[in-house]
Short mmCIF file of C-alpha atoms in Angstrom, two decimals:
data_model
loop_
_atom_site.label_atom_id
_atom_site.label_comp_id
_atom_site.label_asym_id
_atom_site.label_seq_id
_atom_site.Cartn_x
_atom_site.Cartn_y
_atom_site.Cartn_z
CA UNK A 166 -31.06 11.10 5.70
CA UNK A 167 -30.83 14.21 7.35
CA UNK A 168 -28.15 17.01 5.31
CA UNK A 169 -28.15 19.03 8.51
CA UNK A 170 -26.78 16.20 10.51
CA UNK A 171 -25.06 14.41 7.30
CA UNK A 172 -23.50 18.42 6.93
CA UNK A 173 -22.32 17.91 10.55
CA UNK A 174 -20.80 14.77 11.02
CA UNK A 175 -18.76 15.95 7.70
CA UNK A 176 -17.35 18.94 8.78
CA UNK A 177 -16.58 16.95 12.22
CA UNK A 178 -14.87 14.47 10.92
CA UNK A 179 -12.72 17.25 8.84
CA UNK A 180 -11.83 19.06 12.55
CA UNK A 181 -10.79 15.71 13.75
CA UNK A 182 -8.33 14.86 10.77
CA UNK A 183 -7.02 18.60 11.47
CA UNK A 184 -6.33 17.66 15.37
CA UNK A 185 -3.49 14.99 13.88
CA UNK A 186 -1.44 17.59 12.49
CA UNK A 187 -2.09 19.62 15.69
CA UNK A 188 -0.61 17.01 17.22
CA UNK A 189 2.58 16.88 15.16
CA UNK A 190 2.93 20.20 15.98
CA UNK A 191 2.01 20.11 19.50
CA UNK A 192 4.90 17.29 19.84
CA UNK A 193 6.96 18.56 17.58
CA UNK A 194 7.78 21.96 19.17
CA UNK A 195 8.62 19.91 22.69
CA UNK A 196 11.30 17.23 20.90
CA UNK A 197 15.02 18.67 20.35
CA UNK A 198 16.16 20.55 17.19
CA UNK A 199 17.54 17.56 15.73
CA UNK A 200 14.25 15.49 16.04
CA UNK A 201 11.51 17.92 14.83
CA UNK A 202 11.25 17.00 11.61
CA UNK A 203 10.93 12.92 12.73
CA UNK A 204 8.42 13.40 15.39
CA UNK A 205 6.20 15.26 13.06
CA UNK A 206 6.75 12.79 10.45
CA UNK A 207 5.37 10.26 12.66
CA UNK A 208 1.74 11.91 12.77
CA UNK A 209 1.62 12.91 9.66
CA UNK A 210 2.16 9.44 7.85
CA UNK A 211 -0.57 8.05 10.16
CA UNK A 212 -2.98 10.08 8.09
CA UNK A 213 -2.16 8.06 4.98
CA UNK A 214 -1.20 4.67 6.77
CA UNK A 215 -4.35 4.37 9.30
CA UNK A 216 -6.60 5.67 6.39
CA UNK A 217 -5.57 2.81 4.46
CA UNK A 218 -5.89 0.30 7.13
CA UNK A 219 -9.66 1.56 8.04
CA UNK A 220 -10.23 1.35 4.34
CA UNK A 221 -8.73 -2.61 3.99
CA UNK A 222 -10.16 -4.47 7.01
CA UNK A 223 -9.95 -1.44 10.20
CA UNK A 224 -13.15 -0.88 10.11
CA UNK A 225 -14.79 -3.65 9.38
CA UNK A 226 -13.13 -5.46 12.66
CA UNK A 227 -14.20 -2.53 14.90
CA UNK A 228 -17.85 -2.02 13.13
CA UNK A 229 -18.95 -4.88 11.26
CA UNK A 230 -21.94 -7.22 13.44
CA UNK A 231 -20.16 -8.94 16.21
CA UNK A 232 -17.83 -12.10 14.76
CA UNK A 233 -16.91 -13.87 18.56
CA UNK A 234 -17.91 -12.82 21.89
CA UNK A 235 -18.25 -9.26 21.72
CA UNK A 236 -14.74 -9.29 21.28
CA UNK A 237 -13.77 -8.40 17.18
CA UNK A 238 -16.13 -7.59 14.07
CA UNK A 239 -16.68 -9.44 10.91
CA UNK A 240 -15.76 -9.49 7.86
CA UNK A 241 -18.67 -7.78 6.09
CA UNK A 242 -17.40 -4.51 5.57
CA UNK A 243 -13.95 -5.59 4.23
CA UNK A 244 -12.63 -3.09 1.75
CA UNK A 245 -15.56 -0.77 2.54
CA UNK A 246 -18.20 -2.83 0.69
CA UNK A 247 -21.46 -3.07 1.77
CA UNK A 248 -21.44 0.89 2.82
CA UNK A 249 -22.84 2.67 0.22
CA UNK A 250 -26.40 3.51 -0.16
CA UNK A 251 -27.53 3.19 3.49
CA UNK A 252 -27.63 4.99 6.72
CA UNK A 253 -26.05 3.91 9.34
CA UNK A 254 -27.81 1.62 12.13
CA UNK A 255 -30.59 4.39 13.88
CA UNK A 256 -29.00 7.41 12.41
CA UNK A 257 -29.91 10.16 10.04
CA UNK A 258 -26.21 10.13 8.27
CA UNK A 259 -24.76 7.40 5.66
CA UNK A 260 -22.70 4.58 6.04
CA UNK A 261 -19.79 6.09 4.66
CA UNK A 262 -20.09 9.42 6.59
CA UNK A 263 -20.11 7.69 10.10
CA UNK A 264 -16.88 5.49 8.58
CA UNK A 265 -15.13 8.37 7.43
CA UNK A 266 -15.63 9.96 10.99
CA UNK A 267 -14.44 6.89 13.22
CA UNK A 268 -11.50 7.13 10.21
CA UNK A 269 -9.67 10.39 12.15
CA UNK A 270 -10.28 8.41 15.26
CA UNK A 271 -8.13 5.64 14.01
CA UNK A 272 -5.86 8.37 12.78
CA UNK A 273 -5.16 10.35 15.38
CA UNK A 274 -5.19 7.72 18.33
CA UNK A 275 -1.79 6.15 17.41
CA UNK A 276 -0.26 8.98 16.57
CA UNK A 277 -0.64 9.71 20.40
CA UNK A 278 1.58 6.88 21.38
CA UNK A 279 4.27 8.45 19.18
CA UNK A 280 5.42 11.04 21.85
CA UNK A 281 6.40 8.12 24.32
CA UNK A 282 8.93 6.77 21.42
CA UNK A 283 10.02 10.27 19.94
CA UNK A 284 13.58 10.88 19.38
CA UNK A 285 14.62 6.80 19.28
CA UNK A 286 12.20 4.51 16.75
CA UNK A 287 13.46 3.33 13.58
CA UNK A 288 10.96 4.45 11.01
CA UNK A 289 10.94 1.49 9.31
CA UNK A 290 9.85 -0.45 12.72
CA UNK A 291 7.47 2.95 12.99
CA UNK A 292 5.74 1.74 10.32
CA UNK A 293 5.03 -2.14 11.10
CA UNK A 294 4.53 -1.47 14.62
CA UNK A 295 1.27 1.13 13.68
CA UNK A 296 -0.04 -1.25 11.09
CA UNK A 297 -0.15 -4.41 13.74
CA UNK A 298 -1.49 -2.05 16.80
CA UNK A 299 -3.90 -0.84 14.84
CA UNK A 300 -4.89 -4.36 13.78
CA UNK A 301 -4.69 -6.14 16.95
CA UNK A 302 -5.08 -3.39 19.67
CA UNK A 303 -7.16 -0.11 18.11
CA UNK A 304 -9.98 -2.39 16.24
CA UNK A 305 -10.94 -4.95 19.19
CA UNK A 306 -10.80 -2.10 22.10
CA UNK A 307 -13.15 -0.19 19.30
CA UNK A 308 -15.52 -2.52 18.96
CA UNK A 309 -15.58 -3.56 22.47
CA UNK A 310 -16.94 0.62 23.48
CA UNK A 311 -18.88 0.89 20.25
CA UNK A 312 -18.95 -2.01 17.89
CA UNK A 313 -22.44 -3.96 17.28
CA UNK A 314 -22.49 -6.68 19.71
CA UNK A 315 -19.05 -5.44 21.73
CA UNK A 316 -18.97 -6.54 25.24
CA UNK A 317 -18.59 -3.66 26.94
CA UNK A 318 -21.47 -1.73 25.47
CA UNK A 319 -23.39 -4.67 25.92
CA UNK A 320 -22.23 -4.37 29.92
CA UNK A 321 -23.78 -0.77 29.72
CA UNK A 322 -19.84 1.13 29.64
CA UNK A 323 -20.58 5.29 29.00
CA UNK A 324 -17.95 6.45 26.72
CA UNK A 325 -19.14 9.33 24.76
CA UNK A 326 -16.06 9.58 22.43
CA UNK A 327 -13.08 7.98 23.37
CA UNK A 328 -12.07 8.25 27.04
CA UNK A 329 -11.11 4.16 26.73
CA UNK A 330 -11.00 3.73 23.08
CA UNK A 331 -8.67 6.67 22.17
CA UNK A 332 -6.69 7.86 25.30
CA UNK A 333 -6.77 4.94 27.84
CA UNK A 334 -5.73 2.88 24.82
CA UNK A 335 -2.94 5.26 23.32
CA UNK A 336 -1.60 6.13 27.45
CA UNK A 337 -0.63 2.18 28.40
CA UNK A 338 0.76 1.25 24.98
CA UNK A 339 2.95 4.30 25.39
CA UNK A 340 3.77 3.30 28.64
CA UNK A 341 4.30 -0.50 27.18
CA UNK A 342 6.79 1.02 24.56
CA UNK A 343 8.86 3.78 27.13
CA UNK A 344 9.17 0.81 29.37
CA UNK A 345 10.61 -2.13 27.33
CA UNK A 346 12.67 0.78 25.05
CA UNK A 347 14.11 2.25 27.83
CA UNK A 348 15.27 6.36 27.79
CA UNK A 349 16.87 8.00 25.40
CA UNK A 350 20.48 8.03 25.63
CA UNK A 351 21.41 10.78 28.22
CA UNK A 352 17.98 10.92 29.51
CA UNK A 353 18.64 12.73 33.25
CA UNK A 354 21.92 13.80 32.56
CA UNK A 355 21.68 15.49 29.77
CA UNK A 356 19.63 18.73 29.25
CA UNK A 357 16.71 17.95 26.74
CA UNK A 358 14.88 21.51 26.23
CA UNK A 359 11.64 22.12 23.65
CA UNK A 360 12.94 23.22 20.64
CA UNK A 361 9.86 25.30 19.76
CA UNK A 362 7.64 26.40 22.17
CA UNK A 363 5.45 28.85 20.08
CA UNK A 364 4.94 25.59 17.90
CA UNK A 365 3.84 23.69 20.95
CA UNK A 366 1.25 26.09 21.28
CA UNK A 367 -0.17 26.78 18.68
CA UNK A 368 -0.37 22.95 17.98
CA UNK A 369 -2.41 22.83 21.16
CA UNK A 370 -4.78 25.70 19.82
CA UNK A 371 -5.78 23.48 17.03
CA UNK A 372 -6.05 20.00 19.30
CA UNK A 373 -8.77 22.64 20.85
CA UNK A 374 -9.83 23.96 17.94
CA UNK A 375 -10.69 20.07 16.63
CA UNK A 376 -11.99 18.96 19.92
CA UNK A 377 -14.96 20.25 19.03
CA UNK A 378 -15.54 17.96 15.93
CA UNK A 379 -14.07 14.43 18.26
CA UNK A 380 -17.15 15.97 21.03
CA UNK A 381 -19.90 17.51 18.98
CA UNK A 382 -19.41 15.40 16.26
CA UNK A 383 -20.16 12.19 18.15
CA UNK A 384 -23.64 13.02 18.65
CA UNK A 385 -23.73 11.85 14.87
CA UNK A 386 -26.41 14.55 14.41
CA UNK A 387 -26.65 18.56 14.68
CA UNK A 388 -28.95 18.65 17.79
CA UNK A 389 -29.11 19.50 21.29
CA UNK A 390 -26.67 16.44 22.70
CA UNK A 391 -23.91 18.14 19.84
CA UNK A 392 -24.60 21.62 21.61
CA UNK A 393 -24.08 20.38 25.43
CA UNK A 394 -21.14 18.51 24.30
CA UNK A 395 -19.80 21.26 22.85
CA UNK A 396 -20.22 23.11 26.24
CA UNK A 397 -18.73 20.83 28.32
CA UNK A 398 -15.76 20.70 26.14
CA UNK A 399 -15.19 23.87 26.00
CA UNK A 400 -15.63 24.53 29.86
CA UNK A 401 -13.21 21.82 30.75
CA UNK A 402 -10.62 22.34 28.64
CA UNK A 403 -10.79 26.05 30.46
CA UNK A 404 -11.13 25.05 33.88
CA UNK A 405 -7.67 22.13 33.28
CA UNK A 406 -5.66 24.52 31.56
CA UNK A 407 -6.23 27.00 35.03
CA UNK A 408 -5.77 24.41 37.17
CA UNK A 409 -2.76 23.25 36.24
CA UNK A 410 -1.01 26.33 35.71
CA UNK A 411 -2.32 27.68 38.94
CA UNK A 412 -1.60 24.28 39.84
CA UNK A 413 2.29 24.51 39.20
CA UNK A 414 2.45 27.78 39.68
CA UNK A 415 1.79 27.09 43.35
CA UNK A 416 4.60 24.50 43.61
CA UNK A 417 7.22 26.28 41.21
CA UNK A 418 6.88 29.77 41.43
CA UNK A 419 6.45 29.67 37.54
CA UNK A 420 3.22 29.60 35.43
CA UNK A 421 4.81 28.17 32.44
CA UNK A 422 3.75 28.23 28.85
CA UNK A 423 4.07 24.50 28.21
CA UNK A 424 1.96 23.97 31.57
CA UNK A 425 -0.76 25.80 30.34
CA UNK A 426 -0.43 24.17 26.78
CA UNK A 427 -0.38 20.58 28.84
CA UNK A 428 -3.41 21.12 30.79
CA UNK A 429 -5.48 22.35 28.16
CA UNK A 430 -5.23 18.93 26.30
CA UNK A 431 -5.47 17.06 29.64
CA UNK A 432 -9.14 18.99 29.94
CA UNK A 433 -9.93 17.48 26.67
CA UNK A 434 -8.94 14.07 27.03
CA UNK A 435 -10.88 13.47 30.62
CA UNK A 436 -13.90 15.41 29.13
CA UNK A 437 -14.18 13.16 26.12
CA UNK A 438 -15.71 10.00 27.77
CA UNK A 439 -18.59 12.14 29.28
CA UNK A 440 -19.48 15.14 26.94
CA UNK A 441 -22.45 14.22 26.15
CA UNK A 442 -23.56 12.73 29.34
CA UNK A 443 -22.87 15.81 31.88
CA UNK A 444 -23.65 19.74 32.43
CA UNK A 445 -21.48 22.33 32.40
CA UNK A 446 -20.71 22.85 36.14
CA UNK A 447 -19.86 18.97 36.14
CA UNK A 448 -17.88 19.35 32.94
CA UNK A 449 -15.97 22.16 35.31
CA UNK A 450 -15.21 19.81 37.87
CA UNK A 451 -14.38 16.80 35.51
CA UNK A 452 -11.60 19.74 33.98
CA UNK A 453 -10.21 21.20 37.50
CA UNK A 454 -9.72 17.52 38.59
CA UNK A 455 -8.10 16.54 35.88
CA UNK A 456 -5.32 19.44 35.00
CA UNK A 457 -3.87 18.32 38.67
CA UNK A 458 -4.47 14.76 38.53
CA UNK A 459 -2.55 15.04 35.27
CA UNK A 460 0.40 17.33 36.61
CA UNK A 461 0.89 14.72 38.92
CA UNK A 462 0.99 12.19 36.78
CA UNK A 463 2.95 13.58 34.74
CA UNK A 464 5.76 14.56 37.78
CA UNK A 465 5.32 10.92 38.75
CA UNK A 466 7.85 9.86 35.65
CA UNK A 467 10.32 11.26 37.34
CA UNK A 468 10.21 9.14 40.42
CA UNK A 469 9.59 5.78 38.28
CA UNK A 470 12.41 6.97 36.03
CA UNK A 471 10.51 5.98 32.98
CA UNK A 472 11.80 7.79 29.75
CA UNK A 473 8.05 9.08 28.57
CA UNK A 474 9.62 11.82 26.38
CA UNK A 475 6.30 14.08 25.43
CA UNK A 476 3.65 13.00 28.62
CA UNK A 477 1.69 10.78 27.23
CA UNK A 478 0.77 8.43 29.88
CA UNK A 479 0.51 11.16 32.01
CA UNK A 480 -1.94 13.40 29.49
CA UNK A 481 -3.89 10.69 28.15
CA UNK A 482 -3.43 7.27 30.38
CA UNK A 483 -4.31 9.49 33.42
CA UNK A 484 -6.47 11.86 32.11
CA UNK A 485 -9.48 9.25 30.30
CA UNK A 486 -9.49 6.99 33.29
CA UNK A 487 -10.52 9.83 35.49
CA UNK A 488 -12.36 11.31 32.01
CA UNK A 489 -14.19 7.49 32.24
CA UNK A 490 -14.41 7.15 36.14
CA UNK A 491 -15.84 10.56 36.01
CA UNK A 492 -18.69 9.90 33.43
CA UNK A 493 -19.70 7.37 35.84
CA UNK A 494 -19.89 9.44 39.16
CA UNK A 495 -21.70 12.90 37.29
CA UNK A 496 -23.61 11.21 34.21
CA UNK A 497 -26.88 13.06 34.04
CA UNK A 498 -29.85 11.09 32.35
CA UNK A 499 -31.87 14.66 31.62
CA UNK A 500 -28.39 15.46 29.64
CA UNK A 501 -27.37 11.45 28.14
CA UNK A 502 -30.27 9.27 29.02
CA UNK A 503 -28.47 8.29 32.37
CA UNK A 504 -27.85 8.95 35.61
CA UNK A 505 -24.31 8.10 37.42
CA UNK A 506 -23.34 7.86 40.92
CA UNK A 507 -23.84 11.58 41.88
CA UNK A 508 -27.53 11.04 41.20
CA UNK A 509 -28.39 7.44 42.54
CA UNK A 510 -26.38 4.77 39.87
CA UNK A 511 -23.75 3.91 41.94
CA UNK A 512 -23.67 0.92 39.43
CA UNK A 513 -22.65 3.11 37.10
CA UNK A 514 -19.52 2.70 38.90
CA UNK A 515 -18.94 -1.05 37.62
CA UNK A 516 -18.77 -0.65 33.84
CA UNK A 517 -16.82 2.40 34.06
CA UNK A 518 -14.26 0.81 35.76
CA UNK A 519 -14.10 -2.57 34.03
CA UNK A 520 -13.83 -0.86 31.02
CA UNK A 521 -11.03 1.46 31.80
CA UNK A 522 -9.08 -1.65 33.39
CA UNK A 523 -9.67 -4.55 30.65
CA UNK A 524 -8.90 -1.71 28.31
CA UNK A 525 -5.29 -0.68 30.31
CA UNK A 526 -4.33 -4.25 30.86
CA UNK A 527 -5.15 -5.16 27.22
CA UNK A 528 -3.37 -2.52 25.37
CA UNK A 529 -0.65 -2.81 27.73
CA UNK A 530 0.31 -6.24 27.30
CA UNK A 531 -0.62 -6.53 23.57
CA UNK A 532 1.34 -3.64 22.94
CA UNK A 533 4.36 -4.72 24.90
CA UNK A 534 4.25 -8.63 22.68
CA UNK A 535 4.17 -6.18 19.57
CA UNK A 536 7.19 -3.73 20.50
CA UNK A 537 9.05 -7.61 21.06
CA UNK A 538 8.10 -8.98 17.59
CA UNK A 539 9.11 -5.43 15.57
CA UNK A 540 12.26 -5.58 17.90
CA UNK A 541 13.13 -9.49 16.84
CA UNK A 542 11.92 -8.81 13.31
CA UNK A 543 13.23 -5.25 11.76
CA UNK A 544 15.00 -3.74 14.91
CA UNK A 545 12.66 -1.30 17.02
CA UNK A 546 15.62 1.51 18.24
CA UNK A 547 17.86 3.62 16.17
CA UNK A 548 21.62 3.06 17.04
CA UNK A 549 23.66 5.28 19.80
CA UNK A 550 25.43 6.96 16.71
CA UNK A 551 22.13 8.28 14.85
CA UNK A 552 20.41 8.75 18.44
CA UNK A 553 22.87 11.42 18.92
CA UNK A 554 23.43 12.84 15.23
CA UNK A 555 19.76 13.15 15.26
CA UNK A 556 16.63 11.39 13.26
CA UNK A 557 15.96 14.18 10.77
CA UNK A 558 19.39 13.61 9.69
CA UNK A 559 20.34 10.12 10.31
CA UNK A 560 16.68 8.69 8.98
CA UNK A 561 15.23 11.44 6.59
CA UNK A 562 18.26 12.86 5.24
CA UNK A 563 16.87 16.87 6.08
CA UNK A 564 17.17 19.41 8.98
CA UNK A 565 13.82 20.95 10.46
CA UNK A 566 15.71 24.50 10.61
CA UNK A 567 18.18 25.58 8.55
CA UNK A 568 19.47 29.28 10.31
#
């Protein structure tokens, strides 16, 4: 073991668990008043319900030795046994340090798919529909990109921390759950502003702020790959956030706080897949691309008519399969140990793209037979009446501002 890198990974894994309530904040200051309190709820549980999970059988499925086909894990580190007193497989950190980080990844990734359902989800089906998309959708897609034996590392997929796993994954089950739950009731008619904007940001401060620990961390060691991929992160997230405010400042005549807020986290989610495979010019370009790829995705809603109520297929569906198309075309081996297309792979090219599209048309279609079986089972959407009374109210029996 090595306590610098065993230090690092620890700390890491402590930014990412911070980037959840970051999240809650970031979402919560864009709901209404009467929803604050139940959008935030929704991230913060996760903390305590995907931890448990991870500890039961999550982790084993996504990181025990390959059970079928590259496809799900084994059973062998059910209830965390067999972790203790080891390193993990050609590392310098333990076992349980390298679990506890790929914890806040299981954390944080469905609470992402929580903005596409905010202000209409029964908590109760809340609960049961996390526990069987973690299960059935988080876990295989995990060990596919990273597991021991998972198919699409085995294919040679780049995905340096999560453009697939976390935000391809958490972008088409939201768009699985906005589509077969339809809008919320008024949605186009009715005027839905942010109830906290100041919140908003400083929520996205600390998404940024924990970035660092989802990037740097995944080097799993405190070396030169860490450093570079905390450069590239940084420089991207800059380069989004400016494009898309200069971006829709073009088009509107506005520069707009939530804009800037909005393509800051759309820097970070297409940088994630190749942080530690790129330089920092290409990280630049990877973040320019992305803030308007994402603004337009995000505008794109409007013409579908899809009730996506805090962007998160346009953020985080959009934004890691450019993150992962990108790794392939700029991947530099003197940076990751390969080259993409830029420099001669063009194969590159192939896994990138199978992964980003068995991973969309997976979680999309598993995710859309779970919202069915929560909706035949406990009832997925509140009722018109506590819709418009509000969830803080109607479901948790408090008010998020009492003035």
């Amino acid at each position: 073991m090595n306590t610098g890198d065993n230090a690092w990974v620890l700390v890491s894994s402590a930014l990412v668990l911070l980037m959840t309530p970051g999240l809650a904040m970031f979402y919560g200051g864009m709901t209404r008043v009467r929803n604050v309190l139940s959008t935030m709820m929704h991230s913060f549980i996760l903390m305590a319900l995907a931890t448990t999970v991870w500890l039961l059988w999550g982790f084993s499925l996504a990181f025990a030795p390959d059970a079928w086909l590259g496809i799900i894990g084994g059973a062998d580190y059910l209830l965390l046994q067999g972790i203790g007193g080891s390193l993990w497989g050609g590392t310098t950190i333990p076992s349980a340090t390298f679990m506890i980080f790929q914890c806040m990844f299981a954390v944080l990734t469905p609470a992402l798919i929580s903005g596409a359902f905010a202000e209409r989800m029964r908590f109760s089906a809340f609960i049961l529909f996390m526990l069987l998309w973690l299960t059935f959708v988080y876990c295989p897609v995990c060990h596919w990109v990273w597991g021991p034996g998972g198919w699409l590392v085995t294919m040679g997929t780049l995905d340096y921390a999560g453009g697939t796993v976390v935000h391809v994954n958490s972008g088409m089950a939201a768009l699985a759950c906005a589509l077969i739950m339809g809008p919320r009731t008024g949605y186009g008619e009715t005027p839905m502003k942010p109830c906290n904007l100041p919140m908003t940001l400083v929520g996205a401060g600390l998404l940024w702020f924990g970035w660092f620990g989802f990037n740097a961390g995944s080097a799993l060691a405190a070396n030169e790959t860490a450093a570079m991929a905390f450069v590239a992160t940084q420089v991207a997230t800059a380069t989004a956030c400016l494009s898309w405010m200069f971006f829709e400042w073009s088009l509107t005549g506005k520069p707009t706080i939530l804009g800037a807020a909005s393509g800051a986290v759309a820097g970070l989610v297409a940088v994630t897949p190749a942080a530690g495979f790129v330089t920092p010019p290409l990280a630049a370009i990877i973040g320019v691309v992305a803030g308007i790829v994402c603004y337009l995705a995000v505008m794109l809603k409007n013409s579908i008519g899809y009730d996506d109520s805090l962007d998160v297929v346009g953020i985080h569906a959009a934004g890691g399969a450019w993150g992962a198309i990108a790794t392939g075309i700029f991947a530099v081996k003197e940076v990751g140990g390969v080259d993409g297309a830029l420099f001669g792979s063009i194969g590159q090219l192939w896994p990138q793209f199978v992964a980003v599209t068995s991973t969309a048309v997976y979680s999309f279609i598993v995710t859309a037979v779970i919202v069915l079986i929560v909706e035949v089972t406990v009832g997925i959407r509140v009722s018109e009446e506590e819709e418009e009374e509000g969830l803080d109210i109607a479901i948790h029996g408090e008010t998020g501002y009492n003035l």
